[in-house]
Coordinates of C-alpha atoms and ligand atoms in Angstrom, one line a residue:
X1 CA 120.7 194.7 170.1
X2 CA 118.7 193.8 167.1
X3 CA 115.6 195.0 166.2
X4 CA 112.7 192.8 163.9
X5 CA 110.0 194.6 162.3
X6 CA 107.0 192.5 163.4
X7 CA 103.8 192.5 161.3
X8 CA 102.1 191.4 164.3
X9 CA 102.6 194.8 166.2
X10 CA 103.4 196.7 163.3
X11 CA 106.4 198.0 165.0
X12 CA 110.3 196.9 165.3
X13 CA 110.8 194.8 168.6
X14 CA 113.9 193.3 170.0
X15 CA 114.4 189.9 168.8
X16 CA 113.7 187.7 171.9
X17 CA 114.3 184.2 170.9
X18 CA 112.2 181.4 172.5
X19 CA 115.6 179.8 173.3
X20 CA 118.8 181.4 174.3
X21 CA 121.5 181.6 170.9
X22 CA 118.7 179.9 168.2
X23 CA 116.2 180.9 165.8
X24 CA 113.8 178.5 164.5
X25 CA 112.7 180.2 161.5
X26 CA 109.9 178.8 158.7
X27 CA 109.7 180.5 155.7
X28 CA 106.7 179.7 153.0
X29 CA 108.3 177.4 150.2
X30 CA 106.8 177.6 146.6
X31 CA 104.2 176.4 145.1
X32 CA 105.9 174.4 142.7
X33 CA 104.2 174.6 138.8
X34 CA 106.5 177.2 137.5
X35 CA 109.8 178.4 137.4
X36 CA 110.2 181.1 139.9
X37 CA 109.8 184.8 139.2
X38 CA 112.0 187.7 140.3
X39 CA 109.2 188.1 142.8
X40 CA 109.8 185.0 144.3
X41 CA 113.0 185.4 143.7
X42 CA 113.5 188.4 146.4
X43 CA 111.7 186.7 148.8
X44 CA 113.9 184.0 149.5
X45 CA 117.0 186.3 148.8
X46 CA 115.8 188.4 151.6
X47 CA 115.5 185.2 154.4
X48 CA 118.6 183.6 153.0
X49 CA 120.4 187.6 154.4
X50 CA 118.5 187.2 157.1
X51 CA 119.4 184.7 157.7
X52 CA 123.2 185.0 157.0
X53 CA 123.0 187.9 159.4
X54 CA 121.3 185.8 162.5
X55 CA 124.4 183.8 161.8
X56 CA 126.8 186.4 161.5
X57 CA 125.2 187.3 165.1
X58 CA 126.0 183.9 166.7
X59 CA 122.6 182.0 166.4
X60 CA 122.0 178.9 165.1
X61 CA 119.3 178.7 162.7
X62 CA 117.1 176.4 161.8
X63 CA 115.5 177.5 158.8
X64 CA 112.3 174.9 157.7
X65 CA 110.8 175.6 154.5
X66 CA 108.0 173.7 152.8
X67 CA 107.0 172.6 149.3
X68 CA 103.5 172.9 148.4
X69 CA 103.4 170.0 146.1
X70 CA 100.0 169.6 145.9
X71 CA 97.3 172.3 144.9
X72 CA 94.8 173.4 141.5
X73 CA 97.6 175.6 139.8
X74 CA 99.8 172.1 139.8
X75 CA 96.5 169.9 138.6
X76 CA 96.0 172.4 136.2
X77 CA 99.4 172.5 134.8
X78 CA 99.8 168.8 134.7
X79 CA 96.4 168.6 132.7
X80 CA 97.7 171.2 130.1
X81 CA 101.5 169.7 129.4
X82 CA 99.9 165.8 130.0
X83 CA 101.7 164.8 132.8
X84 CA 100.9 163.4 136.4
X85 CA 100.9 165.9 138.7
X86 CA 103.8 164.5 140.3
X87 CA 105.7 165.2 137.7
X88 CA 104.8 168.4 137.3
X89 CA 105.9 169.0 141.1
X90 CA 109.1 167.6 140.7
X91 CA 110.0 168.8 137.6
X92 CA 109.8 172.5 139.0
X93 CA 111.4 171.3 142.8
X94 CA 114.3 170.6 140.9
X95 CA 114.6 174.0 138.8
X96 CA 113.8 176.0 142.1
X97 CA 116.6 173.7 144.0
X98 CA 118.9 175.0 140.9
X99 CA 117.8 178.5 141.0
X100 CA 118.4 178.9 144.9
X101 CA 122.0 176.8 144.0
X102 CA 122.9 179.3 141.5
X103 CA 121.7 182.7 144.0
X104 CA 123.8 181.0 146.1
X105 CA 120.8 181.0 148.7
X106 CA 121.7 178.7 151.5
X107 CA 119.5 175.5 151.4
X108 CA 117.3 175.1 154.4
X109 CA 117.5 172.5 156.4
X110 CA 114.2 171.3 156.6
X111 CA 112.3 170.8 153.1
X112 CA 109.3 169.4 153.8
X113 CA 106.6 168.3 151.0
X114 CA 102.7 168.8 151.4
X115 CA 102.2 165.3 150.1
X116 CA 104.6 163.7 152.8
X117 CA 102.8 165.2 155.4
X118 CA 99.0 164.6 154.3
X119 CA 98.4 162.1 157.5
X120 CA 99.7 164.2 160.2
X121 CA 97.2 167.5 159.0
X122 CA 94.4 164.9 158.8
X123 CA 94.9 164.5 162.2
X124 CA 95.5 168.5 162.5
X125 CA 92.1 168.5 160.8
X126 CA 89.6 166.2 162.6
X127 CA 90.8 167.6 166.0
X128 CA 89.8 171.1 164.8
X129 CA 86.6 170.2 163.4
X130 CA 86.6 167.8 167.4
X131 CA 86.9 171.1 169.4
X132 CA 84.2 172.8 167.2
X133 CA 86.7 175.5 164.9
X134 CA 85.8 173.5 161.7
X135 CA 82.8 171.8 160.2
X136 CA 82.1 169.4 157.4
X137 CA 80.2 170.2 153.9
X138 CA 80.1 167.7 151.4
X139 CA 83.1 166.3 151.8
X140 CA 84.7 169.4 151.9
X141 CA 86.2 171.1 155.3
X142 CA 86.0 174.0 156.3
X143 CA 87.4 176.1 159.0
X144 CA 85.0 178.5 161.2
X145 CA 86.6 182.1 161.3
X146 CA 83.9 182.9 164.1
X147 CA 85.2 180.6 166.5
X148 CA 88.5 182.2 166.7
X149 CA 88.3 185.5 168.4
X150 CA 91.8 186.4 166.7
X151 CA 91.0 186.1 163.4
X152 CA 92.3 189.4 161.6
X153 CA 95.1 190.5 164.3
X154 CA 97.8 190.1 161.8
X155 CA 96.4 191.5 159.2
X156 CA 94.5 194.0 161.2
X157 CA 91.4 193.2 159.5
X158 CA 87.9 193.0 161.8
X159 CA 85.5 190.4 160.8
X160 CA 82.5 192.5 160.4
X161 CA 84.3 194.7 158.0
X162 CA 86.1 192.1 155.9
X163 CA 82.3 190.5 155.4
X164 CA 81.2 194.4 154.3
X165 CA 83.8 193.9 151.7
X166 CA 83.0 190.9 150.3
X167 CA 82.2 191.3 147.0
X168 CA 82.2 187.2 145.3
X169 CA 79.4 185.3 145.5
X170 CA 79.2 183.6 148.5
X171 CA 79.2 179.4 149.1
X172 CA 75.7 178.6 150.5
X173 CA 77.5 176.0 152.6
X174 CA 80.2 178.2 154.6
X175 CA 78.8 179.7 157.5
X176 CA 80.4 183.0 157.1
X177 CA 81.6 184.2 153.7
X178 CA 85.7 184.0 155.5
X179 CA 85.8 180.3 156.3
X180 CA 88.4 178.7 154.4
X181 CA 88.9 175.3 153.7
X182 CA 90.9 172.9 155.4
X183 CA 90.1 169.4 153.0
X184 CA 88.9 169.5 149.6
X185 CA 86.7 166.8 148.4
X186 CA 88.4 165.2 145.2
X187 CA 87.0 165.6 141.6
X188 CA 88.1 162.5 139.8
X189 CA 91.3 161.8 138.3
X190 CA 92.6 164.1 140.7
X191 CA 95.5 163.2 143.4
X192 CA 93.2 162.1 146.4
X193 CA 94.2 160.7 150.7
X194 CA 91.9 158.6 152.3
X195 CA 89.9 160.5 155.0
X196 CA 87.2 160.4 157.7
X197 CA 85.3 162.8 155.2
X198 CA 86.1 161.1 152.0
X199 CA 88.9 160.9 149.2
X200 CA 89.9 164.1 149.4
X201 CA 93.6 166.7 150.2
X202 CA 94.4 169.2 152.2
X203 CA 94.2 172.9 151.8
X204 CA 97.2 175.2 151.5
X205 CA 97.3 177.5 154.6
X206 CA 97.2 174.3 157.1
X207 CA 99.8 172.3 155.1
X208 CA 102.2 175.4 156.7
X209 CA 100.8 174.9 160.4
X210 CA 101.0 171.5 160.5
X211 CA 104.6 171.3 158.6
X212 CA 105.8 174.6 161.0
X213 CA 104.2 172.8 164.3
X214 CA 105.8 169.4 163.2
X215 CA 109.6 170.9 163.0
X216 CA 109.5 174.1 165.0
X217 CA 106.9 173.8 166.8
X218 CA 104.2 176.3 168.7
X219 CA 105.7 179.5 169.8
X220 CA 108.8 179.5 167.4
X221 CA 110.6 182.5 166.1
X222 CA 110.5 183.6 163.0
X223 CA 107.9 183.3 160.0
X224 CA 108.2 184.6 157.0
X225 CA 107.2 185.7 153.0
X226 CA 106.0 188.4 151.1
X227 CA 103.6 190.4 151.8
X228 CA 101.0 188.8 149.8
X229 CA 101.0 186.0 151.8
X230 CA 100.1 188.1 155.2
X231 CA 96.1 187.7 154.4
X232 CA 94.8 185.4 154.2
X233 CA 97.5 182.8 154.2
X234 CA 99.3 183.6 157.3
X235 CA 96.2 185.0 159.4
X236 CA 94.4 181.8 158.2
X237 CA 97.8 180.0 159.6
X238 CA 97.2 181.3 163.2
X239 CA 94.2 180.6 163.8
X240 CA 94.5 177.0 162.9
X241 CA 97.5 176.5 165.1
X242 CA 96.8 178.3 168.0
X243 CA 92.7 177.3 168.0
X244 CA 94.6 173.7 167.0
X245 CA 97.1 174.1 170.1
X246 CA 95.4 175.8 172.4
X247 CA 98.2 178.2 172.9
X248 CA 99.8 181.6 171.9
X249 CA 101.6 183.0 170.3
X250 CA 102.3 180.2 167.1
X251 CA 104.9 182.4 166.3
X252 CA 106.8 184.8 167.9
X253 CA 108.3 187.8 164.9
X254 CA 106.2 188.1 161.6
X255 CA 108.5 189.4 158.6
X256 CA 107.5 190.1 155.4
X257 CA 109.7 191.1 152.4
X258 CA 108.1 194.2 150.1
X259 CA 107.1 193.6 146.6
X260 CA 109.0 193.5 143.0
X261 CA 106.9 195.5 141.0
X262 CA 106.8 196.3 137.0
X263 CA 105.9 200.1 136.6
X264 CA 103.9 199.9 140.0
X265 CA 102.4 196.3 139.6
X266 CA 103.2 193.9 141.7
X267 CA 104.8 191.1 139.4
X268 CA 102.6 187.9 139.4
X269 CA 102.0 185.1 137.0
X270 CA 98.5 186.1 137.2
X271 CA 99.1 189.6 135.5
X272 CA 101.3 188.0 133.1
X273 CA 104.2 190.8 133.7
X274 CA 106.5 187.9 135.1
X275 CA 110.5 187.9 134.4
X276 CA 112.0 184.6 135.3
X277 CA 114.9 184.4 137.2
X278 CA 117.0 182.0 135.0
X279 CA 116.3 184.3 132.5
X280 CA 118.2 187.2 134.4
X281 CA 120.9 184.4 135.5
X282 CA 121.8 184.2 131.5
X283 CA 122.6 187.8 131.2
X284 CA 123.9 188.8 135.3
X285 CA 126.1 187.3 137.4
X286 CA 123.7 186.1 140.3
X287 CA 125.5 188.3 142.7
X288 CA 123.8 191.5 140.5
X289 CA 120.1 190.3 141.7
X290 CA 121.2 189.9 145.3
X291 CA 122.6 193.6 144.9
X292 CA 119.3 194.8 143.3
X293 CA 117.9 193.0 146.6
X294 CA 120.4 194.7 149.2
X295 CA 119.5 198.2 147.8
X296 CA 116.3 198.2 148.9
X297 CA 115.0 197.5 152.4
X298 CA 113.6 194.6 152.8
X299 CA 110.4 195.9 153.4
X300 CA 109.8 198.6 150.9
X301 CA 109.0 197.5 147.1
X302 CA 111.4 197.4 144.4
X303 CA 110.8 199.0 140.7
X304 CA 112.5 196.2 138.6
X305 CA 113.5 196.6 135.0
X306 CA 116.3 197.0 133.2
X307 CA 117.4 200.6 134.9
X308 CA 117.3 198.6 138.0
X309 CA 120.0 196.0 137.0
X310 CA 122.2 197.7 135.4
X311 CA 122.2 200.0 138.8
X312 CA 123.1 197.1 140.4
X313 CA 125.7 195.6 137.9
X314 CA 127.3 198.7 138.4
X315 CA 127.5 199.1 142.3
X316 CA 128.5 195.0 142.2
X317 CA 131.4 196.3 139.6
X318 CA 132.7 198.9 142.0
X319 CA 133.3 196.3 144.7
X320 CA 134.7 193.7 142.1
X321 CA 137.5 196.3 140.8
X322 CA 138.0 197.6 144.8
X323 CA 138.6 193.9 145.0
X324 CA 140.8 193.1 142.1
X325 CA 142.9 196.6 142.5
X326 CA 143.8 195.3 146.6
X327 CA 144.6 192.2 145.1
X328 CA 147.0 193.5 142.4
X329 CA 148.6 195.8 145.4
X330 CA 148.9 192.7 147.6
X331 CA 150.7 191.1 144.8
X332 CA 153.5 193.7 144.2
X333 CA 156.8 193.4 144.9
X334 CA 157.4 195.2 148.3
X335 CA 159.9 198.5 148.2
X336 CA 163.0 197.6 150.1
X337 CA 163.2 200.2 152.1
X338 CA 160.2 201.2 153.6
X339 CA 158.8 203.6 155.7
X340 CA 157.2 202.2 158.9
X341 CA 153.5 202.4 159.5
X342 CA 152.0 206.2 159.2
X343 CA 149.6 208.2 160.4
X344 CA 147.5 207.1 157.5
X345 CA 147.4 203.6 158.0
X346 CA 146.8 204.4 161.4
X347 CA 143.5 206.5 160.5
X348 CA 142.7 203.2 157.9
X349 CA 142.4 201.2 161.0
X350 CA 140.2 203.1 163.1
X351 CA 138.4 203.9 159.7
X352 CA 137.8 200.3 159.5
X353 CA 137.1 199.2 163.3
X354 CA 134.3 202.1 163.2
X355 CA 133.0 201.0 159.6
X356 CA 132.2 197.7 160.9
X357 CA 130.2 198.8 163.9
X358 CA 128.2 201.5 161.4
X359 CA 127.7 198.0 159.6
X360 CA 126.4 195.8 162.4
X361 CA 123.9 199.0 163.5
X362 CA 122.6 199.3 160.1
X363 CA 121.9 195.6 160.1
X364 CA 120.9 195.4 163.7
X365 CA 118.2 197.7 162.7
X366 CA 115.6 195.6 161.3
X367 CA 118.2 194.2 158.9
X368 CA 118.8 197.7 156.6
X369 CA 120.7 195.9 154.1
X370 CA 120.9 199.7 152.2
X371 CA 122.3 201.6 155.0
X372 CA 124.6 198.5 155.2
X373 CA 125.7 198.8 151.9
X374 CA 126.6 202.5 152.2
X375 CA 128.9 201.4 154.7
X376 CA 130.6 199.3 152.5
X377 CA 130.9 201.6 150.0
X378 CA 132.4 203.8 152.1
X379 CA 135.1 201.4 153.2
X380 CA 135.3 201.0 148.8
X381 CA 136.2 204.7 148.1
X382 CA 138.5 204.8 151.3
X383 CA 140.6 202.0 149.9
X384 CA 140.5 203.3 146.6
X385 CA 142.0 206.4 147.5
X386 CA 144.3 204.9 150.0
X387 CA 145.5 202.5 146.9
X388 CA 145.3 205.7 144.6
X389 CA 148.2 207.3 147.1
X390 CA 150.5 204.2 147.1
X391 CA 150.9 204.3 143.5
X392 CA 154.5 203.7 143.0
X393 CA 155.0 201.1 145.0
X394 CA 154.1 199.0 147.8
X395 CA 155.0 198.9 151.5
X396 CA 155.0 196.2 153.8
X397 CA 153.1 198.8 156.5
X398 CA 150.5 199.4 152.9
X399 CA 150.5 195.3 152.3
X400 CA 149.5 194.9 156.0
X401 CA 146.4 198.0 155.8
X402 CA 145.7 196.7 152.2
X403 CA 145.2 193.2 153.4
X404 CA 142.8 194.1 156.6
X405 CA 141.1 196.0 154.2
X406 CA 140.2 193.6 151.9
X407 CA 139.6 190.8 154.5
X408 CA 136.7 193.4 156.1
X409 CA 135.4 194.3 152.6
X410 CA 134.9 190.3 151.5
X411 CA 134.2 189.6 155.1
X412 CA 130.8 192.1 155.2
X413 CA 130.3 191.3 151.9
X414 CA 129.8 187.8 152.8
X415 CA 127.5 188.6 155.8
X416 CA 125.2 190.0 153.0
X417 CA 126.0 186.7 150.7
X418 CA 128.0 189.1 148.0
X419 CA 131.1 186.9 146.7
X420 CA 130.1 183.7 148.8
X421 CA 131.7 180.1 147.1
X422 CA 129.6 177.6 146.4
X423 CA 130.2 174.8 149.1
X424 CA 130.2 171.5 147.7
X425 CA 128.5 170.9 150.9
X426 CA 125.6 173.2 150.5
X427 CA 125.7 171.9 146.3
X428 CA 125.4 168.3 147.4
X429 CA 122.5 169.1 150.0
X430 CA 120.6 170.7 147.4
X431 CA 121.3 168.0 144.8
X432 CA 119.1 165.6 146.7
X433 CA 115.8 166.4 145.5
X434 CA 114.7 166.7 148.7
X435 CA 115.2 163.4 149.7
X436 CA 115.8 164.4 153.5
X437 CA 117.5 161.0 154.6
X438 CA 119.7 161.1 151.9
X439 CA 120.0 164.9 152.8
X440 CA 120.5 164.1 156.8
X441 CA 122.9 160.9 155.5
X442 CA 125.3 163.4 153.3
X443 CA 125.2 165.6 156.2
X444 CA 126.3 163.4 158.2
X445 CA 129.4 162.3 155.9
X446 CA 129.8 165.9 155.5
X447 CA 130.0 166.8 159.1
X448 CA 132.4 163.9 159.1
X449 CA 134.9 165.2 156.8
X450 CA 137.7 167.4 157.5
X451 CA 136.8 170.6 158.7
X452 CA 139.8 172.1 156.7
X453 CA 138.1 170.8 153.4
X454 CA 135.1 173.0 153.9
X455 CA 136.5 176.1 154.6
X456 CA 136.7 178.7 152.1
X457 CA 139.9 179.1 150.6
X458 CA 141.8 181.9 152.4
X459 CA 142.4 184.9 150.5
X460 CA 146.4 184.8 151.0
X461 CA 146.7 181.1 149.8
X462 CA 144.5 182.1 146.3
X463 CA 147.2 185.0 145.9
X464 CA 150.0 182.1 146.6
X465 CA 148.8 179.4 144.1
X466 CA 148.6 182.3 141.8
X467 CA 152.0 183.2 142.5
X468 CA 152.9 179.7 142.0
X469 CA 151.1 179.4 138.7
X470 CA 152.5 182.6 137.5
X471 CA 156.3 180.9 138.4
X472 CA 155.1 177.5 136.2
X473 CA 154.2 179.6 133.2
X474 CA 157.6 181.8 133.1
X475 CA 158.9 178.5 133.4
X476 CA 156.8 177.5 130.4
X477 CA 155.8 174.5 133.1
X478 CA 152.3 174.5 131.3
X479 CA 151.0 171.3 132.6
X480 CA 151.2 173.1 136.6
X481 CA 149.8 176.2 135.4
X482 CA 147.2 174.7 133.9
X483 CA 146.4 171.7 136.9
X484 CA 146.6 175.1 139.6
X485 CA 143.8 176.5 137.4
X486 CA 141.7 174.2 137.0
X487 CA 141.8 172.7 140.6
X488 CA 141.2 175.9 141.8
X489 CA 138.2 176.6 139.7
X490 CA 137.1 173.1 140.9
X491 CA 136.9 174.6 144.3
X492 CA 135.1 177.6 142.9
X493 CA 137.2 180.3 142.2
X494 CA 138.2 181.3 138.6
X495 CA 141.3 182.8 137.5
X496 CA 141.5 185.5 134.9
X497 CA 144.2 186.7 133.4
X498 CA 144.5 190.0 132.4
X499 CA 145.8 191.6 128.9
X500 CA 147.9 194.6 130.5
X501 CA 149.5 191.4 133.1
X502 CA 148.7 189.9 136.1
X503 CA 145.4 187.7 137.2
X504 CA 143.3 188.6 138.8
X505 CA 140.7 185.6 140.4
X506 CA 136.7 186.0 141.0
X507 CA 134.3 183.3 142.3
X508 CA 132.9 181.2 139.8
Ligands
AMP601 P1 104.2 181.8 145.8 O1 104.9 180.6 145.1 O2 103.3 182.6 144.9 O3 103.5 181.4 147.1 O4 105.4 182.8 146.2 C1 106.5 182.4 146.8 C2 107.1 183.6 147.6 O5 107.3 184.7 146.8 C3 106.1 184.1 148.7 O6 106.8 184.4 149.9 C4 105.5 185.3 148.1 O7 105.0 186.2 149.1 C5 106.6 185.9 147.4 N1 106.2 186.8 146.2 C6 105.4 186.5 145.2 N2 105.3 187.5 144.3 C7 106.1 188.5 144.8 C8 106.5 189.8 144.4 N3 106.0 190.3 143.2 N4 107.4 190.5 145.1 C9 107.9 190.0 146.2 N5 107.6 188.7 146.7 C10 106.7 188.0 146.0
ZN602 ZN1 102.9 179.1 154.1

């Protein structure tokens, strides 16, 4: 059974899903006028798991997620480096495409713009402001808090005690200090949409109803972002849908991912203590940042600096050498005369059936990707020492435990996203700036395709073409040792050979 942590409720609930085997799932896209920070960066680490896991589980998830194309901080960047505003947007959509690529975060399969959408939350809009929830100043919109009776139950906030604490100078034209805009009247030179109440676009928290409502519509699954995001921009996101709608819930399961913070700050452009994460991805293998992410829960924050990586460049290390070390063991030549299986290997494979249960609880329990992770590194000093006892030489009964061992070890890893190829699949879905009919159209070529060309290379066929290769180069067949290798780094996975002998292969 698994178990969500739900903001709502502030407790863990058992995931219900609004229909039998599928998650609809929305998770709040970037605003893009910067490259993204390791902030940001953990946030979509944490729903790309999550998201991994659901799968993992059987569900099929449909995972929207927006870009806010449209908004001051991408006005005022466009002003300052003398571009449109456009290109500003899609400028940094690309480099965010390129970091997620490069995490290996799966691409959603919805990425919906602000701009493309400006029409339908118009609509959204003037129906709002019909049933009385919003009212016009100036050619600016605004949303009535007091008309919702619900405002504050995600954030467990109370009206009378939020307007106690309000502390900026209020807008003579709001009603009550809380309402938030849903239409901004345009200054000039500024990217503008016709309206009833003028030239004019839309705020940020009801570009993410109307975007959510459009694709997953009211009542879906699973929403999700940082904290930060939980007041006002997703309590300001209910109420719009559901006084929109009618109905409740809008969404079913809250989550929200914990902060990266820099000696107790949360890191944010606006305190200036930013790192960017292409700036980590020059120095660490992007599997090290989504082991910095998996030893934490998602929840609770993270103390980032340079401690914190090289922790997790470590732990990723252990499970690359575990890795390597079964594959040199699998590549051995097998003693002749064997003994048959022993009560060892026989303990390995109980050890390993009752490993990947511990796994799947950890997981199942609000998705405790560090209690996960002990598992696995249980499974890594087992095999160690299991490898440390067959020094001398291998056994067809230790080539058979080795080889289960290894496939569970990559196999968990992968639930978490550790050691995952890049598909071309996934690369080319990501490489269409967001175009989503050229995205649905290379889907549909892809879905086309063999099924045998997207699957991941099995391990035993890597270890044969390396076999092969090694057989071309004592052969001084060059021009096949050299084809092998670079085909197969083609497909993602890079050989290595190693000074003492032997290759050993990693994913590139
Ligand atoms: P933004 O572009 O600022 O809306 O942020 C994109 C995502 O990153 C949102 O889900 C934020 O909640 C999340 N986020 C921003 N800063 C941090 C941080 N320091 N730690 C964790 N998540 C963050
Ligand atoms: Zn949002």
């Amino acid at each position: 059974m698994l178990r969500v942590h739900n903001t709502m409720s502030g407790r863990k609930e058992e995931l219900r899903t609004r229909r039998e085997g599928e998650v609809g799932m929305y998770v709040c896209g970037p605003t893009v006028y910067n490259f993204i920070h390791v902030g940001n960066g953990r946030a979509y680490l944490v729903f790309d798991i999550i998201k991994r896991y659901l799968r993992y589980k059987g569900y099929r998830v449909l995972h929207v997620q927006n870009f806010t194309d449209v908004d001051d901080k991408i006005i005022g960047r466009a002003a300052e480096e003398g571009i449109s505003p456009e290109e500003v947007a899609r400028r940094y959509e690309e480099a965010f495409r390129e970091d997620m690529r490069r995490l290996r975060v799966l691409p959603p399969d919805v990425t919906p713009r602000a701009t493309e959408y400006v029409e339908k939350m118009v609509r959204v809009i003037e129906a709002l402001v019909e049933k009385g929830h919003a009212y016009e100043a100036e050619g600016d919109v605004y949303f009535s808090v007091t008309s919702f009776p619900g405002y504050g139950k995600l954030s467990g906030r109370n009206l009378e005690d939020m307007r106690a604490g309000e502390r900026v100078e209020v807008d003579p034209r709001k009603r009550h200090p809380l309402d938030f805009a849903l239409w901004k009247r345009a200054k000039p030179g500024e990217p503008a949409w016709d309206s009833p109440w003028g030239p004019g676009r839309p705020g940020w928290h009801i570009e993410c109803s109307t975007m959510s409502l459009e694709h997953l519509g009211m009542g879906f699954d699973i929403h999700g972002g940082g904290q930060d995001l939980i007041f006002p921009h997703h309590e300001n996101e209910i109420a719009q849908s559901e006084a929109y709608t009618g109905e409740e819930p809008f969404v079913r399961y809250w989550l929200h991912n914990g902060f990266v913070n820099i000696s107790e700050e949360k890191m944010s452009k606006s305190l200036g203590n930013i790192v960017l994460v292409r700036d980590i991805l020059e120095r660490y293998d992007p599997d090290v940042l989504r082991m910095l992410v998996l030893q934490t829960h998602y929840r609770s924050p993270i103390d980032f600096g340079p401690q914190a990586l090289e922790e997790a460049k470590r732990a990723y290390g252990r499970l690359e050498d575990c890795l390597f070390a079964l594959s040199e063991y699998l590549q051995q030549k097998e003693q002749v005369t064997s003994p048959a299986r022993t009560q060892r290997e026989v303990e390995l494979t109980g050890f390993f059936m009752e490993a990947e249960e511990r796994f799947e609880e950890a997981m199942d329990d609000d998705f405790n990707t560090a209690r996960a992770l002990g598992v696995i590194f249980e499974l890594v000093k087992a095999l160690n020492t299991y490898l440390d006892e067959q020094a001398v030489m291998a056994t067809p009964a230790g080539k058979i435990i080795a080889g289960q061992g290894r496939d569970l070890l990559l196999k968990l890893c992968q639930v978490l996203g550790l050691f995952s190829p890049l598909q071309e699949e996934e690369e080319d879905l990501y490489g269409c700036g967001g175009d989503e009919e050229l995205r649905r159209e290379k889907k549909a070529a892809g879905d086309e395709a063999s099924a045998e060309s997207r699957l991941p290379a099995p391990q035993s066929l890597i270890e044969l073409l390396i076999e092969l290769r090694a057989r071309a180069r004592a052969a001084k067949d060059w021009e096949t040792a050299d084809l092998i290798r670079s085909r197969l780094e083609q497909l993602g996975i890079k050989l290595e050979d190693r000074r003492e002998g032997g290759t050993r292969w990693k994913p590139a």
